[in-house]
Amino acid sequence: MSFMYDLNFYLFVWIALSVIAIPVVLISALMMVIESMGDKRKEEERRALQFQKIDFLLSILDNPKSGVKDYEAALEAFKKHHASLGALDPKEKEFLKRLDFIGKISLMDFWDIDSVAKFRDELVGRNKSLKKEIEQAIGKSLKNRESKDKGKGKK
């Protein structure tokens, strides 16, 4: 009788293949998990770098699909990376973009007027020499915000 017709042969083959296959499957799964973690980390680093650019922050405010969480993240990034205006020349594009951001974020309905006032005070505290420009940008936005709110109330 041949060895292939014995049940023990098939039992041995299945055990041998399982012993070989299990480590291969586990190692492959582990490699896939490690690779996906690296991709997530790269994505987080890329997003963190984007938040350091004022143009990206302005694009968040201009995007109608942005939500409150996006606005709050943009505001925190602005406070962290762009709130100090003193080193910039008021005629520079970067300075004007930052003032534009200040005006647009002050116009948003996601935070109340008291919070906008605290934000203004915080910015003025960091940039005493630019108090007038900051107050004008925020004041203009609040005026537009009030007229927009009154327009909604009349309709």
PDB file of C-alpha atoms in Angstrom:
ATOM      1  CA  MET A   1       0.000   0.000   0.000  1.00  0.00           C
ATOM      2  CA  SER A   2       1.216   3.463  -0.854  1.00  0.00           C
ATOM      3  CA  PHE A   3       2.049   6.091   1.697  1.00  0.00           C
ATOM      4  CA  MET A   4      -0.276   8.624  -0.023  1.00  0.00           C
ATOM      5  CA  TYR A   5      -3.348   6.562   0.783  1.00  0.00           C
ATOM      6  CA  ASP A   6      -2.674   6.718   4.491  1.00  0.00           C
ATOM      7  CA  LEU A   7      -4.616   9.269   6.572  1.00  0.00           C
ATOM      8  CA  ASN A   8      -1.511  10.104   8.622  1.00  0.00           C
ATOM      9  CA  PHE A   9       0.183  11.453   5.484  1.00  0.00           C
ATOM     10  CA  TYR A  10      -2.538  14.086   4.979  1.00  0.00           C
ATOM     11  CA  LEU A  11      -2.556  14.938   8.658  1.00  0.00           C
ATOM     12  CA  PHE A  12       1.225  15.488   8.531  1.00  0.00           C
ATOM     13  CA  VAL A  13       0.945  17.640   5.370  1.00  0.00           C
ATOM     14  CA  TRP A  14      -1.789  19.838   6.895  1.00  0.00           C
ATOM     15  CA  ILE A  15       0.169  20.352  10.102  1.00  0.00           C
ATOM     16  CA  ALA A  16       3.376  21.161   8.194  1.00  0.00           C
ATOM     17  CA  LEU A  17       1.618  23.667   5.923  1.00  0.00           C
ATOM     18  CA  SER A  18      -0.119  25.294   8.893  1.00  0.00           C
ATOM     19  CA  VAL A  19       3.166  25.659  10.771  1.00  0.00           C
ATOM     20  CA  ILE A  20       4.691  27.324   7.718  1.00  0.00           C
ATOM     21  CA  ALA A  21       1.657  29.448   6.765  1.00  0.00           C
ATOM     22  CA  ILE A  22       0.771  30.914  10.168  1.00  0.00           C
ATOM     23  CA  PRO A  23       4.034  32.872  10.609  1.00  0.00           C
ATOM     24  CA  VAL A  24       3.830  34.101   7.012  1.00  0.00           C
ATOM     25  CA  VAL A  25       0.283  35.385   7.544  1.00  0.00           C
ATOM     26  CA  LEU A  26       1.157  36.988  10.891  1.00  0.00           C
ATOM     27  CA  ILE A  27       4.275  38.695   9.525  1.00  0.00           C
ATOM     28  CA  SER A  28       2.321  39.976   6.503  1.00  0.00           C
ATOM     29  CA  ALA A  29      -0.426  41.370   8.720  1.00  0.00           C
ATOM     30  CA  LEU A  30       2.148  43.019  10.988  1.00  0.00           C
ATOM     31  CA  MET A  31       3.879  44.611   7.997  1.00  0.00           C
ATOM     32  CA  MET A  32       0.552  45.982   6.726  1.00  0.00           C
ATOM     33  CA  VAL A  33      -0.233  47.519  10.128  1.00  0.00           C
ATOM     34  CA  ILE A  34       3.212  49.114  10.401  1.00  0.00           C
ATOM     35  CA  GLU A  35       2.940  50.519   6.885  1.00  0.00           C
ATOM     36  CA  SER A  36      -0.491  52.035   7.537  1.00  0.00           C
ATOM     37  CA  MET A  37       0.785  53.619  10.770  1.00  0.00           C
ATOM     38  CA  GLY A  38       3.620  55.222   8.815  1.00  0.00           C
ATOM     39  CA  ASP A  39       1.149  56.580   6.257  1.00  0.00           C
ATOM     40  CA  LYS A  40      -1.012  58.078   9.005  1.00  0.00           C
ATOM     41  CA  ARG A  41       2.017  59.690  10.609  1.00  0.00           C
ATOM     42  CA  LYS A  42       3.111  61.172   7.274  1.00  0.00           C
ATOM     43  CA  GLU A  43      -0.405  62.507   6.708  1.00  0.00           C
ATOM     44  CA  GLU A  44      -0.441  64.119  10.162  1.00  0.00           C
ATOM     45  CA  GLU A  45       2.967  65.706   9.541  1.00  0.00           C
ATOM     46  CA  ARG A  46       1.822  66.990   6.140  1.00  0.00           C
ATOM     47  CA  ARG A  47      -1.329  68.459   7.678  1.00  0.00           C
ATOM     48  CA  ALA A  48       0.681  70.066  10.496  1.00  0.00           C
ATOM     49  CA  LEU A  49       2.939  71.705   7.904  1.00  0.00           C
ATOM     50  CA  GLN A  50      -0.103  72.985   6.017  1.00  0.00           C
ATOM     51  CA  PHE A  51      -1.445  74.611   9.176  1.00  0.00           C
ATOM     52  CA  GLN A  52       1.745  76.657   9.346  1.00  0.00           C
ATOM     53  CA  LYS A  53       0.831  78.375   6.059  1.00  0.00           C
ATOM     54  CA  ILE A  54      -1.493  81.365   6.207  1.00  0.00           C
ATOM     55  CA  ASP A  55      -2.841  80.620   2.717  1.00  0.00           C
ATOM     56  CA  PHE A  56      -4.087  77.225   3.911  1.00  0.00           C
ATOM     57  CA  LEU A  57      -5.774  78.817   6.918  1.00  0.00           C
ATOM     58  CA  LEU A  58      -7.490  81.342   4.656  1.00  0.00           C
ATOM     59  CA  SER A  59      -8.652  78.525   2.373  1.00  0.00           C
ATOM     60  CA  ILE A  60     -10.323  76.848   5.359  1.00  0.00           C
ATOM     61  CA  LEU A  61     -12.271  80.031   6.083  1.00  0.00           C
ATOM     62  CA  ASP A  62     -13.223  80.453   2.420  1.00  0.00           C
ATOM     63  CA  ASN A  63     -14.375  76.840   2.014  1.00  0.00           C
ATOM     64  CA  PRO A  64     -18.152  76.584   2.531  1.00  0.00           C
ATOM     65  CA  LYS A  65     -17.760  72.901   3.467  1.00  0.00           C
ATOM     66  CA  SER A  66     -15.600  73.746   6.492  1.00  0.00           C
ATOM     67  CA  GLY A  67     -17.184  73.135   9.868  1.00  0.00           C
ATOM     68  CA  VAL A  68     -16.746  74.501  13.358  1.00  0.00           C
ATOM     69  CA  LYS A  69     -13.924  72.051  14.120  1.00  0.00           C
ATOM     70  CA  ASP A  70     -12.043  73.243  11.032  1.00  0.00           C
ATOM     71  CA  TYR A  71     -12.491  76.877  12.056  1.00  0.00           C
ATOM     72  CA  GLU A  72     -11.302  76.156  15.588  1.00  0.00           C
ATOM     73  CA  ALA A  73      -8.258  74.268  14.278  1.00  0.00           C
ATOM     74  CA  ALA A  74      -7.444  77.169  11.949  1.00  0.00           C
ATOM     75  CA  LEU A  75      -7.796  79.646  14.808  1.00  0.00           C
ATOM     76  CA  GLU A  76      -5.496  77.620  17.077  1.00  0.00           C
ATOM     77  CA  ALA A  77      -2.933  77.276  14.276  1.00  0.00           C
ATOM     78  CA  PHE A  78      -3.100  81.024  13.663  1.00  0.00           C
ATOM     79  CA  LYS A  79      -2.562  81.766  17.344  1.00  0.00           C
ATOM     80  CA  LYS A  80       0.377  79.371  17.442  1.00  0.00           C
ATOM     81  CA  HIS A  81       2.166  80.316  14.209  1.00  0.00           C
ATOM     82  CA  HIS A  82       0.950  83.700  12.967  1.00  0.00           C
ATOM     83  CA  ALA A  83      -0.299  85.836  15.870  1.00  0.00           C
ATOM     84  CA  SER A  84       2.938  87.825  16.199  1.00  0.00           C
ATOM     85  CA  LEU A  85       2.749  90.494  13.523  1.00  0.00           C
ATOM     86  CA  GLY A  86       5.436  92.830  14.836  1.00  0.00           C
ATOM     87  CA  ALA A  87       8.285  91.583  12.650  1.00  0.00           C
ATOM     88  CA  LEU A  88       6.301  92.138   9.443  1.00  0.00           C
ATOM     89  CA  ASP A  89       6.071  95.321   7.418  1.00  0.00           C
ATOM     90  CA  PRO A  90       2.423  96.506   7.240  1.00  0.00           C
ATOM     91  CA  LYS A  91       2.747  96.775   3.447  1.00  0.00           C
ATOM     92  CA  GLU A  92       3.896  93.170   3.045  1.00  0.00           C
ATOM     93  CA  LYS A  93       1.584  90.562   1.522  1.00  0.00           C
ATOM     94  CA  GLU A  94       2.078  88.239   4.490  1.00  0.00           C
ATOM     95  CA  PHE A  95       0.937  90.975   6.883  1.00  0.00           C
ATOM     96  CA  LEU A  96      -2.128  91.721   4.762  1.00  0.00           C
ATOM     97  CA  LYS A  97      -2.995  88.019   4.599  1.00  0.00           C
ATOM     98  CA  ARG A  98      -2.805  87.782   8.373  1.00  0.00           C
ATOM     99  CA  LEU A  99      -5.061  90.818   8.767  1.00  0.00           C
ATOM    100  CA  ASP A 100      -7.427  89.254   6.236  1.00  0.00           C
ATOM    101  CA  PHE A 101      -7.505  86.085   8.341  1.00  0.00           C
ATOM    102  CA  ILE A 102      -8.203  88.119  11.477  1.00  0.00           C
ATOM    103  CA  GLY A 103     -11.078  89.878   9.740  1.00  0.00           C
ATOM    104  CA  LYS A 104     -12.566  86.706   8.284  1.00  0.00           C
ATOM    105  CA  ILE A 105     -12.337  84.689  11.489  1.00  0.00           C
ATOM    106  CA  SER A 106     -13.964  87.574  13.395  1.00  0.00           C
ATOM    107  CA  LEU A 107     -16.843  87.517  10.914  1.00  0.00           C
ATOM    108  CA  MET A 108     -17.575  83.823  11.556  1.00  0.00           C
ATOM    109  CA  ASP A 109     -20.701  82.946  13.505  1.00  0.00           C
ATOM    110  CA  PHE A 110     -19.085  80.001  15.291  1.00  0.00           C
ATOM    111  CA  TRP A 111     -17.927  82.189  18.173  1.00  0.00           C
ATOM    112  CA  ASP A 112     -19.588  84.970  20.078  1.00  0.00           C
ATOM    113  CA  ILE A 113     -18.622  88.634  20.211  1.00  0.00           C
ATOM    114  CA  ASP A 114     -17.053  88.307  23.678  1.00  0.00           C
ATOM    115  CA  SER A 115     -14.657  85.675  22.338  1.00  0.00           C
ATOM    116  CA  VAL A 116     -13.803  87.945  19.414  1.00  0.00           C
ATOM    117  CA  ALA A 117     -13.060  90.752  21.893  1.00  0.00           C
ATOM    118  CA  LYS A 118     -10.766  88.451  23.892  1.00  0.00           C
ATOM    119  CA  PHE A 119      -9.039  87.438  20.651  1.00  0.00           C
ATOM    120  CA  ARG A 120      -8.571  91.121  19.779  1.00  0.00           C
ATOM    121  CA  ASP A 121      -7.102  91.843  23.207  1.00  0.00           C
ATOM    122  CA  GLU A 122      -4.765  88.876  22.888  1.00  0.00           C
ATOM    123  CA  LEU A 123      -3.550  90.051  19.477  1.00  0.00           C
ATOM    124  CA  VAL A 124      -3.119  93.638  20.644  1.00  0.00           C
ATOM    125  CA  GLY A 125      -1.183  92.363  23.667  1.00  0.00           C
ATOM    126  CA  ARG A 126       1.257  90.575  21.367  1.00  0.00           C
ATOM    127  CA  ASN A 127       1.410  93.402  18.813  1.00  0.00           C
ATOM    128  CA  LYS A 128       1.104  96.700  20.668  1.00  0.00           C
ATOM    129  CA  SER A 129       2.523  98.728  17.774  1.00  0.00           C
ATOM    130  CA  LEU A 130      -0.199  97.426  15.430  1.00  0.00           C
ATOM    131  CA  LYS A 131      -3.155  98.041  17.729  1.00  0.00           C
ATOM    132  CA  LYS A 132      -4.898 100.331  15.251  1.00  0.00           C
ATOM    133  CA  GLU A 133      -4.691  97.887  12.323  1.00  0.00           C
ATOM    134  CA  ILE A 134      -5.895  94.937  14.406  1.00  0.00           C
ATOM    135  CA  GLU A 135      -8.793  96.879  15.896  1.00  0.00           C
ATOM    136  CA  GLN A 136      -9.806  98.164  12.457  1.00  0.00           C
ATOM    137  CA  ALA A 137      -9.803  94.662  10.936  1.00  0.00           C
ATOM    138  CA  ILE A 138     -11.868  93.190  13.763  1.00  0.00           C
ATOM    139  CA  GLY A 139     -14.129  96.243  14.045  1.00  0.00           C
ATOM    140  CA  LYS A 140     -14.938  96.136  10.339  1.00  0.00           C
ATOM    141  CA  SER A 141     -15.783  92.443  10.587  1.00  0.00           C
ATOM    142  CA  LEU A 142     -17.995  92.920  13.625  1.00  0.00           C
ATOM    143  CA  LYS A 143     -19.808  95.773  11.882  1.00  0.00           C
ATOM    144  CA  ASN A 144     -20.404  93.565   8.830  1.00  0.00           C
ATOM    145  CA  ARG A 145     -21.486  90.739  11.109  1.00  0.00           C
ATOM    146  CA  GLU A 146     -24.035  92.945  12.881  1.00  0.00           C
ATOM    147  CA  SER A 147     -25.446  94.262   9.595  1.00  0.00           C
ATOM    148  CA  LYS A 148     -25.652  90.691   8.276  1.00  0.00           C
ATOM    149  CA  ASP A 149     -27.496  89.593  11.428  1.00  0.00           C
ATOM    150  CA  LYS A 150     -29.906  92.549  11.166  1.00  0.00           C
ATOM    151  CA  GLY A 151     -30.550  91.684   7.511  1.00  0.00           C
ATOM    152  CA  LYS A 152     -31.486  88.139   8.479  1.00  0.00           C
ATOM    153  CA  GLY A 153     -33.813  89.376  11.207  1.00  0.00           C
ATOM    154  CA  LYS A 154     -35.805  91.647   8.879  1.00  0.00           C
ATOM    155  CA  LYS A 155     -36.527  88.974   6.290  1.00  0.00           C
TER     156      LYS A 155
END
